[in-house]
PDB file of C-alpha atoms in Angstrom:
ATOM      1  CA  ASP A  26       0.000   0.000   0.000  1.00  0.00           C
ATOM      2  CA  ALA A  27       1.349   3.464  -0.825  1.00  0.00           C
ATOM      3  CA  GLY A  28       2.272   5.697   2.062  1.00  0.00           C
ATOM      4  CA  VAL A  29       1.213   9.284   2.598  1.00  0.00           C
ATOM      5  CA  ILE A  30       1.916  11.321  -0.509  1.00  0.00           C
ATOM      6  CA  GLN A  31       2.752  15.009  -0.411  1.00  0.00           C
ATOM      7  CA  SER A  32       3.361  17.502  -3.178  1.00  0.00           C
ATOM      8  CA  PRO A  33       5.341  19.427  -4.005  1.00  0.00           C
ATOM      9  CA  ARG A  34       8.463  18.209  -2.196  1.00  0.00           C
ATOM     10  CA  HIS A  35      10.056  21.633  -2.474  1.00  0.00           C
ATOM     11  CA  GLU A  36       8.472  25.048  -2.934  1.00  0.00           C
ATOM     12  CA  VAL A  37      10.246  28.366  -3.264  1.00  0.00           C
ATOM     13  CA  THR A  38       8.068  31.453  -3.461  1.00  0.00           C
ATOM     14  CA  GLU A  39       8.218  35.157  -2.891  1.00  0.00           C
ATOM     15  CA  MET A  40       6.687  36.919   0.057  1.00  0.00           C
ATOM     16  CA  GLY A  41       3.059  37.766  -0.562  1.00  0.00           C
ATOM     17  CA  GLN A  42       2.375  34.855  -2.893  1.00  0.00           C
ATOM     18  CA  GLU A  43      -0.192  32.157  -2.256  1.00  0.00           C
ATOM     19  CA  VAL A  44       1.154  28.687  -1.479  1.00  0.00           C
ATOM     20  CA  THR A  45      -0.835  25.455  -1.617  1.00  0.00           C
ATOM     21  CA  LEU A  46       0.488  22.214  -0.207  1.00  0.00           C
ATOM     22  CA  ARG A  47      -1.204  18.919  -1.027  1.00  0.00           C
ATOM     23  CA  CYS A  48      -1.599  15.602   0.726  1.00  0.00           C
ATOM     24  CA  LYS A  49      -3.032  12.200  -0.050  1.00  0.00           C
ATOM     25  CA  PRO A  50      -3.416  10.080   3.097  1.00  0.00           C
ATOM     26  CA  ILE A  51      -3.164   6.313   3.332  1.00  0.00           C
ATOM     27  CA  SER A  52      -6.375   4.703   2.103  1.00  0.00           C
ATOM     28  CA  GLY A  53      -8.675   3.742   4.962  1.00  0.00           C
ATOM     29  CA  HIS A  54      -7.144   6.111   7.501  1.00  0.00           C
ATOM     30  CA  ASP A  55      -9.775   8.225   9.218  1.00  0.00           C
ATOM     31  CA  TYR A  56      -7.476  10.898  10.601  1.00  0.00           C
ATOM     32  CA  LEU A  57      -5.297  13.426   8.792  1.00  0.00           C
ATOM     33  CA  PHE A  58      -2.830  15.808  10.399  1.00  0.00           C
ATOM     34  CA  TRP A  59      -0.826  18.784   9.208  1.00  0.00           C
ATOM     35  CA  TYR A  60       2.444  19.594  11.047  1.00  0.00           C
ATOM     36  CA  ARG A  61       5.129  22.209  10.678  1.00  0.00           C
ATOM     37  CA  GLN A  62       8.755  21.551  11.623  1.00  0.00           C
ATOM     38  CA  THR A  63      11.416  24.173  12.281  1.00  0.00           C
ATOM     39  CA  MET A  64      14.724  24.089  14.110  1.00  0.00           C
ATOM     40  CA  MET A  65      13.473  26.545  16.704  1.00  0.00           C
ATOM     41  CA  ARG A  66      10.042  25.069  17.474  1.00  0.00           C
ATOM     42  CA  GLY A  67      10.394  21.427  16.503  1.00  0.00           C
ATOM     43  CA  LEU A  68       7.370  19.529  15.201  1.00  0.00           C
ATOM     44  CA  GLU A  69       4.116  21.422  15.761  1.00  0.00           C
ATOM     45  CA  LEU A  70       0.598  20.235  15.044  1.00  0.00           C
ATOM     46  CA  LEU A  71      -1.306  22.785  12.960  1.00  0.00           C
ATOM     47  CA  ILE A  72      -4.678  21.100  12.391  1.00  0.00           C
ATOM     48  CA  TYR A  73      -6.234  17.666  12.194  1.00  0.00           C
ATOM     49  CA  PHE A  74      -9.293  16.146  10.552  1.00  0.00           C
ATOM     50  CA  ASN A  75     -11.462  13.149  11.379  1.00  0.00           C
ATOM     51  CA  ASN A  76     -13.539  11.759   8.522  1.00  0.00           C
ATOM     52  CA  ASN A  77     -12.836  14.948   6.536  1.00  0.00           C
ATOM     53  CA  VAL A  78     -14.092  17.233   9.327  1.00  0.00           C
ATOM     54  CA  PRO A  79     -11.654  19.644  11.036  1.00  0.00           C
ATOM     55  CA  ILE A  80     -11.466  18.725  14.724  1.00  0.00           C
ATOM     56  CA  ASP A  81      -8.777  20.975  16.148  1.00  0.00           C
ATOM     57  CA  ASP A  82      -7.212  23.934  14.377  1.00  0.00           C
ATOM     58  CA  SER A  83      -5.774  25.581  17.478  1.00  0.00           C
ATOM     59  CA  GLY A  84      -2.264  25.185  16.117  1.00  0.00           C
ATOM     60  CA  MET A  85      -2.886  27.203  12.979  1.00  0.00           C
ATOM     61  CA  PRO A  86      -0.685  30.246  13.507  1.00  0.00           C
ATOM     62  CA  GLU A  87      -2.958  32.895  12.007  1.00  0.00           C
ATOM     63  CA  ASP A  88      -5.689  33.607   9.500  1.00  0.00           C
ATOM     64  CA  ARG A  89      -3.241  33.433   6.623  1.00  0.00           C
ATOM     65  CA  PHE A  90      -3.289  29.653   7.063  1.00  0.00           C
ATOM     66  CA  SER A  91      -6.238  27.522   5.995  1.00  0.00           C
ATOM     67  CA  ALA A  92      -6.746  23.799   5.455  1.00  0.00           C
ATOM     68  CA  LYS A  93      -9.408  21.791   3.698  1.00  0.00           C
ATOM     69  CA  MET A  94     -10.242  18.149   3.231  1.00  0.00           C
ATOM     70  CA  PRO A  95     -12.859  17.868   0.487  1.00  0.00           C
ATOM     71  CA  ASN A  96     -12.793  14.069   0.499  1.00  0.00           C
ATOM     72  CA  ALA A  97     -11.151  11.123   2.222  1.00  0.00           C
ATOM     73  CA  SER A  98      -8.220  11.003  -0.172  1.00  0.00           C
ATOM     74  CA  PHE A  99      -7.129  14.627  -0.448  1.00  0.00           C
ATOM     75  CA  SER A 100      -6.251  17.596   1.733  1.00  0.00           C
ATOM     76  CA  THR A 101      -4.684  21.002   1.155  1.00  0.00           C
ATOM     77  CA  LEU A 102      -2.900  23.495   3.365  1.00  0.00           C
ATOM     78  CA  LYS A 103      -2.932  27.010   1.991  1.00  0.00           C
ATOM     79  CA  ILE A 104      -0.929  30.052   3.054  1.00  0.00           C
ATOM     80  CA  GLN A 105      -2.077  33.386   1.708  1.00  0.00           C
ATOM     81  CA  PRO A 106      -0.193  35.681   1.740  1.00  0.00           C
ATOM     82  CA  SER A 107       3.059  33.889   2.529  1.00  0.00           C
ATOM     83  CA  GLU A 108       5.777  35.452   4.682  1.00  0.00           C
ATOM     84  CA  PRO A 109       9.469  34.577   5.169  1.00  0.00           C
ATOM     85  CA  ARG A 110       8.720  33.292   8.705  1.00  0.00           C
ATOM     86  CA  ASP A 111       6.514  30.610   7.166  1.00  0.00           C
ATOM     87  CA  SER A 112       9.633  28.911   5.799  1.00  0.00           C
ATOM     88  CA  ALA A 113       9.663  25.414   7.262  1.00  0.00           C
ATOM     89  CA  VAL A 114       9.080  21.776   6.417  1.00  0.00           C
ATOM     90  CA  TYR A 115       5.368  20.931   6.371  1.00  0.00           C
ATOM     91  CA  PHE A 116       4.329  17.347   7.015  1.00  0.00           C
ATOM     92  CA  CYS A 117       1.079  15.583   6.461  1.00  0.00           C
ATOM     93  CA  ALA A 118       0.329  12.436   8.468  1.00  0.00           C
ATOM     94  CA  SER A 119      -2.562  10.031   8.632  1.00  0.00           C
ATOM     95  CA  SER A 120      -3.764   7.579  11.244  1.00  0.00           C
ATOM     96  CA  PRO A 121      -6.161   4.625  11.247  1.00  0.00           C
ATOM     97  CA  GLY A 122      -7.619   5.868  14.516  1.00  0.00           C
ATOM     98  CA  LEU A 123      -6.572   2.869  16.556  1.00  0.00           C
ATOM     99  CA  GLU A 124      -6.069   2.793  20.290  1.00  0.00           C
ATOM    100  CA  TYR A 125      -2.537   4.193  20.483  1.00  0.00           C
ATOM    101  CA  TYR A 126      -2.828   6.985  17.904  1.00  0.00           C
ATOM    102  CA  GLU A 127       0.031   5.825  15.747  1.00  0.00           C
ATOM    103  CA  GLN A 128       0.695   8.169  12.881  1.00  0.00           C
ATOM    104  CA  TYR A 129       2.187   7.702   9.434  1.00  0.00           C
ATOM    105  CA  PHE A 130       3.999  10.646   7.941  1.00  0.00           C
ATOM    106  CA  GLY A 131       4.565  11.786   4.403  1.00  0.00           C
ATOM    107  CA  PRO A 132       7.994  12.918   3.167  1.00  0.00           C
ATOM    108  CA  GLY A 133       7.189  16.600   3.749  1.00  0.00           C
ATOM    109  CA  THR A 134       7.220  19.786   1.706  1.00  0.00           C
ATOM    110  CA  ARG A 135      10.151  22.116   2.243  1.00  0.00           C
ATOM    111  CA  LEU A 136       8.815  25.651   1.863  1.00  0.00           C
ATOM    112  CA  THR A 137      11.109  28.617   1.391  1.00  0.00           C
ATOM    113  CA  VAL A 138       9.587  32.090   1.275  1.00  0.00           C
ATOM    114  CA  THR A 139      11.993  34.791   0.118  1.00  0.00           C
TER     115      THR A 139
ATOM    116  CA  THR B   1       0.135  21.186  27.307  1.00  0.00           C
ATOM    117  CA  GLN B   2       2.354  18.556  28.855  1.00  0.00           C
ATOM    118  CA  LEU B   3       6.015  18.965  27.974  1.00  0.00           C
ATOM    119  CA  LEU B   4       8.219  16.137  26.806  1.00  0.00           C
ATOM    120  CA  GLU B   5      11.894  16.890  27.302  1.00  0.00           C
ATOM    121  CA  GLN B   6      14.475  14.812  25.495  1.00  0.00           C
ATOM    122  CA  SER B   7      18.132  14.530  26.279  1.00  0.00           C
ATOM    123  CA  PRO B   8      20.711  14.909  25.046  1.00  0.00           C
ATOM    124  CA  GLN B   9      19.760  17.340  22.294  1.00  0.00           C
ATOM    125  CA  PHE B  10      22.666  16.272  20.122  1.00  0.00           C
ATOM    126  CA  LEU B  11      24.844  13.186  20.156  1.00  0.00           C
ATOM    127  CA  SER B  12      27.744  12.310  17.880  1.00  0.00           C
ATOM    128  CA  ILE B  13      29.339   8.909  18.343  1.00  0.00           C
ATOM    129  CA  GLN B  14      31.575   6.442  16.523  1.00  0.00           C
ATOM    130  CA  GLU B  15      30.180   3.370  14.827  1.00  0.00           C
ATOM    131  CA  GLY B  16      30.032   0.450  17.224  1.00  0.00           C
ATOM    132  CA  GLU B  17      29.458   2.491  20.380  1.00  0.00           C
ATOM    133  CA  ASN B  18      26.421   2.153  22.628  1.00  0.00           C
ATOM    134  CA  LEU B  19      24.164   5.050  23.572  1.00  0.00           C
ATOM    135  CA  THR B  20      21.049   5.918  25.529  1.00  0.00           C
ATOM    136  CA  VAL B  21      18.650   8.797  24.956  1.00  0.00           C
ATOM    137  CA  TYR B  22      15.939   9.905  27.341  1.00  0.00           C
ATOM    138  CA  CYS B  23      12.424  11.263  27.257  1.00  0.00           C
ATOM    139  CA  ASN B  24      11.139  12.845  30.464  1.00  0.00           C
ATOM    140  CA  SER B  25       8.043  14.559  31.753  1.00  0.00           C
ATOM    141  CA  SER B  26       6.407  15.419  35.047  1.00  0.00           C
ATOM    142  CA  SER B  27       3.134  13.930  33.807  1.00  0.00           C
ATOM    143  CA  VAL B  28       1.899  10.363  33.640  1.00  0.00           C
ATOM    144  CA  PHE B  29       1.152   8.920  30.201  1.00  0.00           C
ATOM    145  CA  SER B  30      -1.103   6.083  29.209  1.00  0.00           C
ATOM    146  CA  SER B  31       1.244   5.303  26.331  1.00  0.00           C
ATOM    147  CA  LEU B  32       4.300   6.720  24.686  1.00  0.00           C
ATOM    148  CA  GLN B  33       5.737   6.385  21.196  1.00  0.00           C
ATOM    149  CA  TRP B  34       9.181   6.631  19.664  1.00  0.00           C
ATOM    150  CA  TYR B  35       9.771   7.844  16.107  1.00  0.00           C
ATOM    151  CA  ARG B  36      12.933   8.157  14.023  1.00  0.00           C
ATOM    152  CA  GLN B  37      13.250  10.831  11.377  1.00  0.00           C
ATOM    153  CA  GLU B  38      15.995  10.493   8.784  1.00  0.00           C
ATOM    154  CA  PRO B  39      17.288  13.589   6.985  1.00  0.00           C
ATOM    155  CA  GLY B  40      14.842  14.748   4.327  1.00  0.00           C
ATOM    156  CA  GLU B  41      12.096  12.364   5.396  1.00  0.00           C
ATOM    157  CA  GLY B  42       9.118  12.306   7.724  1.00  0.00           C
ATOM    158  CA  PRO B  43       9.166  10.625  11.148  1.00  0.00           C
ATOM    159  CA  VAL B  44       8.646   6.874  11.156  1.00  0.00           C
ATOM    160  CA  LEU B  45       7.070   5.097  14.105  1.00  0.00           C
ATOM    161  CA  LEU B  46       9.435   2.674  15.836  1.00  0.00           C
ATOM    162  CA  VAL B  47       7.488   1.478  18.850  1.00  0.00           C
ATOM    163  CA  THR B  48       4.634   2.182  21.259  1.00  0.00           C
ATOM    164  CA  VAL B  49       5.029   1.378  24.972  1.00  0.00           C
ATOM    165  CA  VAL B  50       1.952   1.168  27.153  1.00  0.00           C
ATOM    166  CA  THR B  51       2.746  -0.568  30.472  1.00  0.00           C
ATOM    167  CA  GLY B  52       4.896   0.834  33.277  1.00  0.00           C
ATOM    168  CA  GLY B  53       8.253  -0.940  33.266  1.00  0.00           C
ATOM    169  CA  GLU B  54       7.666  -2.378  29.800  1.00  0.00           C
ATOM    170  CA  VAL B  55      10.717  -3.189  27.682  1.00  0.00           C
ATOM    171  CA  LYS B  56      10.497  -3.622  23.922  1.00  0.00           C
ATOM    172  CA  LYS B  57      13.286  -4.598  21.576  1.00  0.00           C
ATOM    173  CA  LEU B  58      13.651  -3.804  17.902  1.00  0.00           C
ATOM    174  CA  LYS B  59      16.887  -5.436  16.698  1.00  0.00           C
ATOM    175  CA  ARG B  60      19.660  -3.355  18.345  1.00  0.00           C
ATOM    176  CA  LEU B  61      17.203  -0.836  19.825  1.00  0.00           C
ATOM    177  CA  THR B  62      15.785  -1.326  23.315  1.00  0.00           C
ATOM    178  CA  PHE B  63      12.916   0.853  24.547  1.00  0.00           C
ATOM    179  CA  GLN B  64      11.869   1.092  28.162  1.00  0.00           C
ATOM    180  CA  PHE B  65       8.856   2.784  29.719  1.00  0.00           C
ATOM    181  CA  GLY B  66       9.442   4.019  33.257  1.00  0.00           C
ATOM    182  CA  ASP B  67       7.674   2.255  36.109  1.00  0.00           C
ATOM    183  CA  ALA B  68       5.693   5.421  36.886  1.00  0.00           C
ATOM    184  CA  ARG B  69       4.961   5.975  33.167  1.00  0.00           C
ATOM    185  CA  LYS B  70       6.498   9.465  33.260  1.00  0.00           C
ATOM    186  CA  ASP B  71       9.633   8.738  31.302  1.00  0.00           C
ATOM    187  CA  SER B  72      11.155   6.485  28.688  1.00  0.00           C
ATOM    188  CA  SER B  73      14.570   5.595  27.347  1.00  0.00           C
ATOM    189  CA  LEU B  74      15.963   4.304  24.094  1.00  0.00           C
ATOM    190  CA  HIS B  75      19.186   2.333  24.136  1.00  0.00           C
ATOM    191  CA  ILE B  76      21.066   1.522  20.941  1.00  0.00           C
ATOM    192  CA  THR B  77      23.704  -1.207  20.992  1.00  0.00           C
ATOM    193  CA  ALA B  78      26.615  -1.105  18.548  1.00  0.00           C
ATOM    194  CA  ALA B  79      25.352   1.937  16.671  1.00  0.00           C
ATOM    195  CA  GLN B  80      25.523   1.905  12.883  1.00  0.00           C
ATOM    196  CA  PRO B  81      25.609   4.854  10.432  1.00  0.00           C
ATOM    197  CA  GLY B  82      22.067   3.874   9.440  1.00  0.00           C
ATOM    198  CA  ASP B  83      20.927   4.803  12.943  1.00  0.00           C
ATOM    199  CA  THR B  84      21.682   8.455  12.202  1.00  0.00           C
ATOM    200  CA  GLY B  85      18.618  10.628  12.531  1.00  0.00           C
ATOM    201  CA  LEU B  86      16.342  12.579  14.828  1.00  0.00           C
ATOM    202  CA  TYR B  87      14.720  10.483  17.558  1.00  0.00           C
ATOM    203  CA  LEU B  88      11.393  11.815  18.805  1.00  0.00           C
ATOM    204  CA  CYS B  89       9.242  10.626  21.638  1.00  0.00           C
ATOM    205  CA  ALA B  90       5.545  11.445  21.572  1.00  0.00           C
ATOM    206  CA  TYR B  91       2.392  11.065  23.624  1.00  0.00           C
ATOM    207  CA  SER B  92      -1.281  11.427  22.978  1.00  0.00           C
ATOM    208  CA  GLY B  93      -3.412  13.585  25.251  1.00  0.00           C
ATOM    209  CA  GLY B  94      -6.514  12.014  23.829  1.00  0.00           C
ATOM    210  CA  TYR B  95      -8.660  12.417  20.716  1.00  0.00           C
ATOM    211  CA  GLN B  96      -5.818  11.354  18.427  1.00  0.00           C
ATOM    212  CA  LYS B  97      -3.832  14.536  19.118  1.00  0.00           C
ATOM    213  CA  VAL B  98      -0.151  13.624  19.467  1.00  0.00           C
ATOM    214  CA  THR B  99       2.467  15.921  20.998  1.00  0.00           C
ATOM    215  CA  PHE B 100       6.102  15.404  20.127  1.00  0.00           C
ATOM    216  CA  GLY B 101       9.157  15.906  22.290  1.00  0.00           C
ATOM    217  CA  THR B 102      12.053  18.193  21.500  1.00  0.00           C
ATOM    218  CA  GLY B 103      14.066  15.408  19.866  1.00  0.00           C
ATOM    219  CA  THR B 104      17.590  13.986  20.046  1.00  0.00           C
ATOM    220  CA  LYS B 105      19.689  14.392  16.938  1.00  0.00           C
ATOM    221  CA  LEU B 106      22.035  11.417  16.598  1.00  0.00           C
ATOM    222  CA  GLN B 107      25.019  11.209  14.270  1.00  0.00           C
ATOM    223  CA  VAL B 108      26.890   7.926  13.941  1.00  0.00           C
ATOM    224  CA  ILE B 109      30.280   8.378  12.342  1.00  0.00           C
ATOM    225  CA  PRO B 110      31.660   5.453  10.298  1.00  0.00           C
TER     226      PRO B 110
END
């Protein structure tokens, strides 16, 4: 079975531009998570979905960030407008929702905002 | 939010050496997970420990959950260059929301 798929793997954009990151979770997983990883703050949870419904978006840094999950096999994380401080690696993960909350991560998208 | 502190932050050792990394908190956990993240990749789950005092082995890696379920350790025997990576412990506060520790960055030099 394919793992979590993310695209693009690398994104370089200029400040003020819109950025859209994409994720395809593992088939059959009911939970999808978006994380951001930086050297300073480590791995931070931004938002997660259960059965395509956003459950907790308390980690979304500000209104410039939005996430959607239109169906069970696709999610997007959008930043508009982007700022240099948004530069980070963004991970998508999915989980089958079993007892111990084990998560399966994608390879990440490295975002650089200049 | 409960804080998971990992130590050491960085560790650089020669191939063949043994090492132990730690994950500590003041809170009690129902379960705790260990992940390894290789450069340029996402974290990969290694193990979940659920019982106080539990020991789990994964080849040369030994994971232990503290008796009071507040801490955990990871011991690697005869480290190999392939063990290089960021080791993260993590817990769930419920509702599938997982919080990750600060991480230990391990470099194994051939």
